[in-house]
Amino acid sequence: MLINIIMHGCNGHMGKVITDLVAKDEGCQIVAGIDPYDDGHNAYPVFPSIDKCDVKADVVIDFAAASAVDSLLQYCVDKQMPVVVCTTGLSKEQVDKVRDAACKVAVLKSANMSLGINTLFKLLKEATKVLAPAGFDIEIVEKHHNQKLDAPSGTALALADSIKEVLGDEYFYQYDRSSIRQKRDKKEIGISAVRGGTIVGVHDVIFAGEDEVIEFTHTAYSKSVFAKGAIEAAKFLAGKSAGMYDMADVIG
């Protein structure tokens, strides 16, 4: 079955990457794009806003500006069209609107669209069950390019959340030890951020025990890993009933 996709934010960096990847994918095609900027180079029609789009599709992939998410959600609810929300930087009110939309249409949202990162979430839960009771300390170090505004990254927080899901609420996140003159608390999960150069994204999760260390590392060498995940998410979501989904559902 050929999946028809509307690409919301088609002429942004990620929209272009997804367009190129979909062109080589026999399982799906982009039938329309949404972007205020259009120079006519796309092989599909491009509309300046989602409410102007009159092309039928199976699913929307969203990699646009946060300011465009509200109208996107309303459109998808009205058209009963599943949507993969990849845009970051949403406000609390917008996150609530995403959840509200999921009561009426299929919505997939994840902190990171990479298939590798989402597999790592599962692996960390299993490792935590074994290593934390054995006294291993847990540290997360994330590295990104020097233009990234937020720290720690949303992915680092999501990795920490997957660990804390196993350990419980008595564990807490420690972001900065520079002002703390005391031994490491056994209940803390350390999170450190590095910013430099053009690093796309590196996440190290360290389990440090007595005389041994186990490390999980995910390295993104290009943003295409997020694009590939978004495409797989769109294939998964097409035809799904209303509900909130994430990449854990995609990888099974």
CSV table of C-alpha atoms in Angstrom, one decimal:
chain,number,residue,atom,x,y,z
A,1,MET,CA,0.0,0.0,0.0
A,2,LEU,CA,1.4,3.4,-1.0
A,3,ILE,CA,1.2,6.0,1.8
A,4,ASN,CA,0.4,9.5,0.7
A,5,ILE,CA,2.1,12.2,2.8
A,6,ILE,CA,1.6,16.0,3.3
A,7,MET,CA,5.0,17.5,4.2
A,8,HIS,CA,4.4,20.4,6.7
A,9,GLY,CA,7.4,22.6,6.5
A,10,CYS,CA,8.6,21.1,3.2
A,11,ASN,CA,11.2,23.7,2.3
A,12,GLY,CA,12.9,23.8,5.7
A,13,HIS,CA,16.1,21.7,6.2
A,14,MET,CA,14.3,18.7,7.5
A,15,GLY,CA,11.5,19.0,5.0
A,16,LYS,CA,14.1,18.9,2.1
A,17,VAL,CA,15.8,15.8,3.7
A,18,ILE,CA,12.5,14.0,4.0
A,19,THR,CA,11.5,14.9,0.5
A,20,ASP,CA,14.8,13.4,-0.9
A,21,LEU,CA,14.4,10.2,1.1
A,22,VAL,CA,10.7,9.7,0.2
A,23,ALA,CA,11.6,10.1,-3.5
A,24,LYS,CA,13.6,6.9,-3.1
A,25,ASP,CA,11.1,5.0,-1.0
A,26,GLU,CA,8.6,2.8,-2.9
A,27,GLY,CA,6.3,2.6,0.1
A,28,CYS,CA,5.3,6.3,0.2
A,29,GLN,CA,5.1,9.5,-1.7
A,30,ILE,CA,4.7,13.2,-0.8
A,31,VAL,CA,1.5,14.5,-2.5
A,32,ALA,CA,1.6,18.1,-1.2
A,33,GLY,CA,3.8,20.4,0.8
A,34,ILE,CA,3.2,23.3,3.2
A,35,ASP,CA,5.6,26.2,3.4
A,36,PRO,CA,5.3,30.0,3.2
A,37,TYR,CA,8.4,30.0,0.9
A,38,ASP,CA,8.2,28.3,-2.4
A,39,ASP,CA,10.5,28.7,-5.5
A,40,GLY,CA,8.7,26.0,-7.5
A,41,HIS,CA,11.4,23.4,-7.3
A,42,ASN,CA,9.3,20.7,-5.6
A,43,ALA,CA,7.8,17.9,-7.6
A,44,TYR,CA,4.5,18.3,-5.7
A,45,PRO,CA,2.2,21.3,-5.1
A,46,VAL,CA,3.2,23.6,-2.3
A,47,PHE,CA,0.6,25.7,-0.3
A,48,PRO,CA,1.5,28.7,1.9
A,49,SER,CA,-0.5,27.3,4.9
A,50,ILE,CA,-2.2,24.1,5.9
A,51,ASP,CA,-5.7,25.6,5.7
A,52,LYS,CA,-5.1,26.3,1.9
A,53,CYS,CA,-4.3,22.6,1.2
A,54,ASP,CA,-7.0,20.7,-0.7
A,55,VAL,CA,-5.0,17.6,-1.5
A,56,LYS,CA,-6.1,14.3,0.1
A,57,ALA,CA,-3.5,12.3,2.0
A,58,ASP,CA,-3.1,9.5,4.5
A,59,VAL,CA,-0.9,11.3,7.0
A,60,VAL,CA,1.0,14.6,7.7
A,61,ILE,CA,4.7,14.9,8.7
A,62,ASP,CA,5.3,18.1,10.6
A,63,PHE,CA,8.7,19.7,10.7
A,64,ALA,CA,7.7,23.4,10.7
A,65,ALA,CA,7.7,26.3,13.1
A,66,ALA,CA,6.0,26.0,16.5
A,67,SER,CA,3.8,28.9,15.6
A,68,ALA,CA,2.2,26.8,12.8
A,69,VAL,CA,1.3,23.8,15.0
A,70,ASP,CA,-2.1,25.1,16.3
A,71,SER,CA,-3.6,25.4,12.8
A,72,LEU,CA,-2.0,22.1,11.8
A,73,LEU,CA,-3.7,20.3,14.7
A,74,GLN,CA,-7.1,21.8,13.9
A,75,TYR,CA,-6.7,20.9,10.2
A,76,CYS,CA,-5.9,17.3,11.1
A,77,VAL,CA,-8.8,17.0,13.5
A,78,ASP,CA,-11.2,18.5,10.9
A,79,LYS,CA,-9.9,16.2,8.1
A,80,GLN,CA,-9.4,13.2,10.4
A,81,MET,CA,-5.9,12.9,9.1
A,82,PRO,CA,-3.1,11.3,11.3
A,83,VAL,CA,-0.2,13.6,12.0
A,84,VAL,CA,3.5,13.0,13.0
A,85,VAL,CA,4.5,16.0,15.1
A,86,CYS,CA,8.2,16.5,14.9
A,87,THR,CA,8.4,20.3,15.6
A,88,THR,CA,10.2,21.1,18.8
A,89,GLY,CA,9.9,24.1,21.2
A,90,LEU,CA,6.2,23.8,21.8
A,91,SER,CA,4.7,25.7,24.7
A,92,LYS,CA,2.9,23.9,27.5
A,93,GLU,CA,-0.4,25.1,26.0
A,94,GLN,CA,0.6,23.6,22.6
A,95,VAL,CA,1.6,20.3,24.2
A,96,ASP,CA,-1.9,20.2,25.8
A,97,LYS,CA,-3.4,20.9,22.4
A,98,VAL,CA,-1.5,18.0,21.0
A,99,ARG,CA,-2.9,15.7,23.7
A,100,ASP,CA,-6.4,17.1,23.0
A,101,ALA,CA,-6.1,16.4,19.3
A,102,ALA,CA,-5.0,12.8,20.0
A,103,CYS,CA,-8.5,12.2,21.5
A,104,LYS,CA,-9.9,12.8,18.1
A,105,VAL,CA,-7.3,11.7,15.6
A,106,ALA,CA,-4.0,9.6,15.6
A,107,VAL,CA,-1.1,11.8,16.7
A,108,LEU,CA,2.5,10.6,17.1
A,109,LYS,CA,5.0,12.8,19.0
A,110,SER,CA,8.4,11.8,20.3
A,111,ALA,CA,11.3,13.7,21.9
A,112,ASN,CA,13.6,12.2,19.2
A,113,MET,CA,12.6,10.6,15.9
A,114,SER,CA,15.7,8.5,15.5
A,115,LEU,CA,15.0,4.7,15.5
A,116,GLY,CA,18.4,4.2,17.2
A,117,ILE,CA,17.6,6.6,20.1
A,118,ASN,CA,14.2,5.0,20.6
A,119,THR,CA,15.7,1.5,20.7
A,120,LEU,CA,18.1,2.9,23.3
A,121,PHE,CA,15.2,3.9,25.5
A,122,LYS,CA,14.2,0.3,25.7
A,123,LEU,CA,17.8,-1.0,26.3
A,124,LEU,CA,18.3,1.5,29.1
A,125,LYS,CA,15.2,0.3,31.0
A,126,GLU,CA,16.5,-3.2,31.0
A,127,ALA,CA,20.0,-2.2,32.0
A,128,THR,CA,18.7,0.0,34.8
A,129,LYS,CA,16.7,-2.9,36.3
A,130,VAL,CA,20.0,-4.9,36.6
A,131,LEU,CA,22.6,-2.3,37.3
A,132,ALA,CA,20.9,0.3,39.6
A,133,PRO,CA,20.2,-2.2,42.4
A,134,ALA,CA,23.8,-3.3,42.1
A,135,GLY,CA,24.9,0.2,43.1
A,136,PHE,CA,25.9,1.6,39.7
A,137,ASP,CA,25.9,5.4,39.4
A,138,ILE,CA,24.2,6.8,36.3
A,139,GLU,CA,25.4,9.8,34.3
A,140,ILE,CA,24.3,11.2,30.9
A,141,VAL,CA,26.5,13.4,28.8
A,142,GLU,CA,25.0,15.0,25.7
A,143,LYS,CA,27.0,16.9,23.0
A,144,HIS,CA,25.6,19.2,20.3
A,145,HIS,CA,26.6,21.9,17.9
A,146,ASN,CA,27.4,25.4,19.1
A,147,GLN,CA,24.1,26.9,17.7
A,148,LYS,CA,21.8,24.8,19.9
A,149,LEU,CA,19.9,27.0,22.3
A,150,ASP,CA,18.6,24.6,25.0
A,151,ALA,CA,20.6,22.6,27.4
A,152,PRO,CA,20.3,19.8,28.4
A,153,SER,CA,18.8,18.5,25.2
A,154,GLY,CA,15.2,17.1,25.0
A,155,THR,CA,16.7,13.8,24.1
A,156,ALA,CA,18.9,13.7,27.2
A,157,LEU,CA,15.9,14.5,29.4
A,158,ALA,CA,13.9,11.7,27.6
A,159,LEU,CA,16.7,9.2,28.2
A,160,ALA,CA,16.8,10.3,31.9
A,161,ASP,CA,13.0,9.9,32.1
A,162,SER,CA,13.2,6.3,30.7
A,163,ILE,CA,15.7,5.5,33.5
A,164,LYS,CA,13.7,7.3,36.2
A,165,GLU,CA,10.6,5.4,35.0
A,166,VAL,CA,12.3,2.3,36.4
A,167,LEU,CA,13.9,3.8,39.5
A,168,GLY,CA,10.9,5.8,40.8
A,169,ASP,CA,10.4,9.4,42.0
A,170,GLU,CA,12.9,9.2,44.8
A,171,TYR,CA,15.6,9.7,42.1
A,172,PHE,CA,16.3,13.2,40.9
A,173,TYR,CA,18.3,14.9,38.1
A,174,GLN,CA,21.5,16.8,38.9
A,175,TYR,CA,22.3,19.3,36.1
A,176,ASP,CA,25.3,21.2,37.5
A,177,ARG,CA,27.7,20.2,40.3
A,178,SER,CA,29.9,23.3,40.1
A,179,SER,CA,28.3,24.9,43.1
A,180,ILE,CA,28.0,21.7,45.1
A,181,ARG,CA,30.7,20.8,47.6
A,182,GLN,CA,29.6,17.3,48.6
A,183,LYS,CA,29.7,13.7,47.6
A,184,ARG,CA,27.5,12.4,44.8
A,185,ASP,CA,24.1,11.4,46.1
A,186,LYS,CA,23.3,7.8,45.3
A,187,LYS,CA,19.8,8.8,44.1
A,188,GLU,CA,20.9,11.3,41.5
A,189,ILE,CA,21.0,11.0,37.8
A,190,GLY,CA,23.7,13.3,36.5
A,191,ILE,CA,23.1,15.2,33.2
A,192,SER,CA,25.9,17.2,31.5
A,193,ALA,CA,25.8,19.3,28.3
A,194,VAL,CA,28.6,20.0,25.8
A,195,ARG,CA,28.3,22.6,23.0
A,196,GLY,CA,30.8,22.9,20.2
A,197,GLY,CA,31.4,23.0,16.5
A,198,THR,CA,29.0,21.2,14.2
A,199,ILE,CA,28.2,18.1,16.4
A,200,VAL,CA,24.8,16.9,15.2
A,201,GLY,CA,24.1,14.9,18.4
A,202,VAL,CA,25.9,12.5,20.7
A,203,HIS,CA,24.3,11.0,23.8
A,204,ASP,CA,26.4,8.9,26.3
A,205,VAL,CA,24.7,7.1,29.1
A,206,ILE,CA,27.2,5.8,31.7
A,207,PHE,CA,26.6,3.2,34.3
A,208,ALA,CA,29.6,3.4,36.7
A,209,GLY,CA,30.1,0.7,39.2
A,210,GLU,CA,32.8,-0.8,41.4
A,211,ASP,CA,35.7,-1.6,39.1
A,212,GLU,CA,33.6,-1.6,35.9
A,213,VAL,CA,31.9,0.9,33.6
A,214,ILE,CA,29.2,0.2,31.0
A,215,GLU,CA,28.4,2.8,28.4
A,216,PHE,CA,25.7,3.2,25.9
A,217,THR,CA,26.4,5.7,23.1
A,218,HIS,CA,24.2,7.0,20.3
A,219,THR,CA,25.8,9.2,17.6
A,220,ALA,CA,23.9,11.0,14.9
A,221,TYR,CA,26.2,11.8,12.0
A,222,SER,CA,23.5,13.7,10.1
A,223,LYS,CA,19.9,14.9,10.5
A,224,SER,CA,18.8,12.2,8.1
A,225,VAL,CA,18.5,9.8,11.0
A,226,PHE,CA,15.6,11.9,12.3
A,227,ALA,CA,14.1,12.1,8.8
A,228,LYS,CA,14.2,8.3,8.4
A,229,GLY,CA,12.4,7.9,11.7
A,230,ALA,CA,9.7,10.4,10.8
A,231,ILE,CA,9.0,8.5,7.5
A,232,GLU,CA,8.7,5.2,9.4
A,233,ALA,CA,6.5,6.9,11.9
A,234,ALA,CA,4.2,8.2,9.1
A,235,LYS,CA,4.0,4.7,7.6
A,236,PHE,CA,3.0,3.3,11.0
A,237,LEU,CA,0.5,6.0,11.8
A,238,ALA,CA,-1.4,5.9,8.5
A,239,GLY,CA,-4.8,4.3,9.1
A,240,LYS,CA,-4.5,4.3,12.9
A,241,SER,CA,-7.4,5.3,15.0
A,242,ALA,CA,-7.4,8.3,17.4
A,243,GLY,CA,-4.8,8.1,20.2
A,244,MET,CA,-1.4,9.3,21.3
A,245,TYR,CA,1.5,7.3,19.9
A,246,ASP,CA,5.3,7.6,20.1
A,247,MET,CA,8.3,6.0,18.5
A,248,ALA,CA,8.2,3.1,21.0
A,249,ASP,CA,5.0,2.0,19.2
A,250,VAL,CA,6.8,2.2,15.8
A,251,ILE,CA,9.7,0.0,16.8
A,252,GLY,CA,7.3,-2.5,18.4
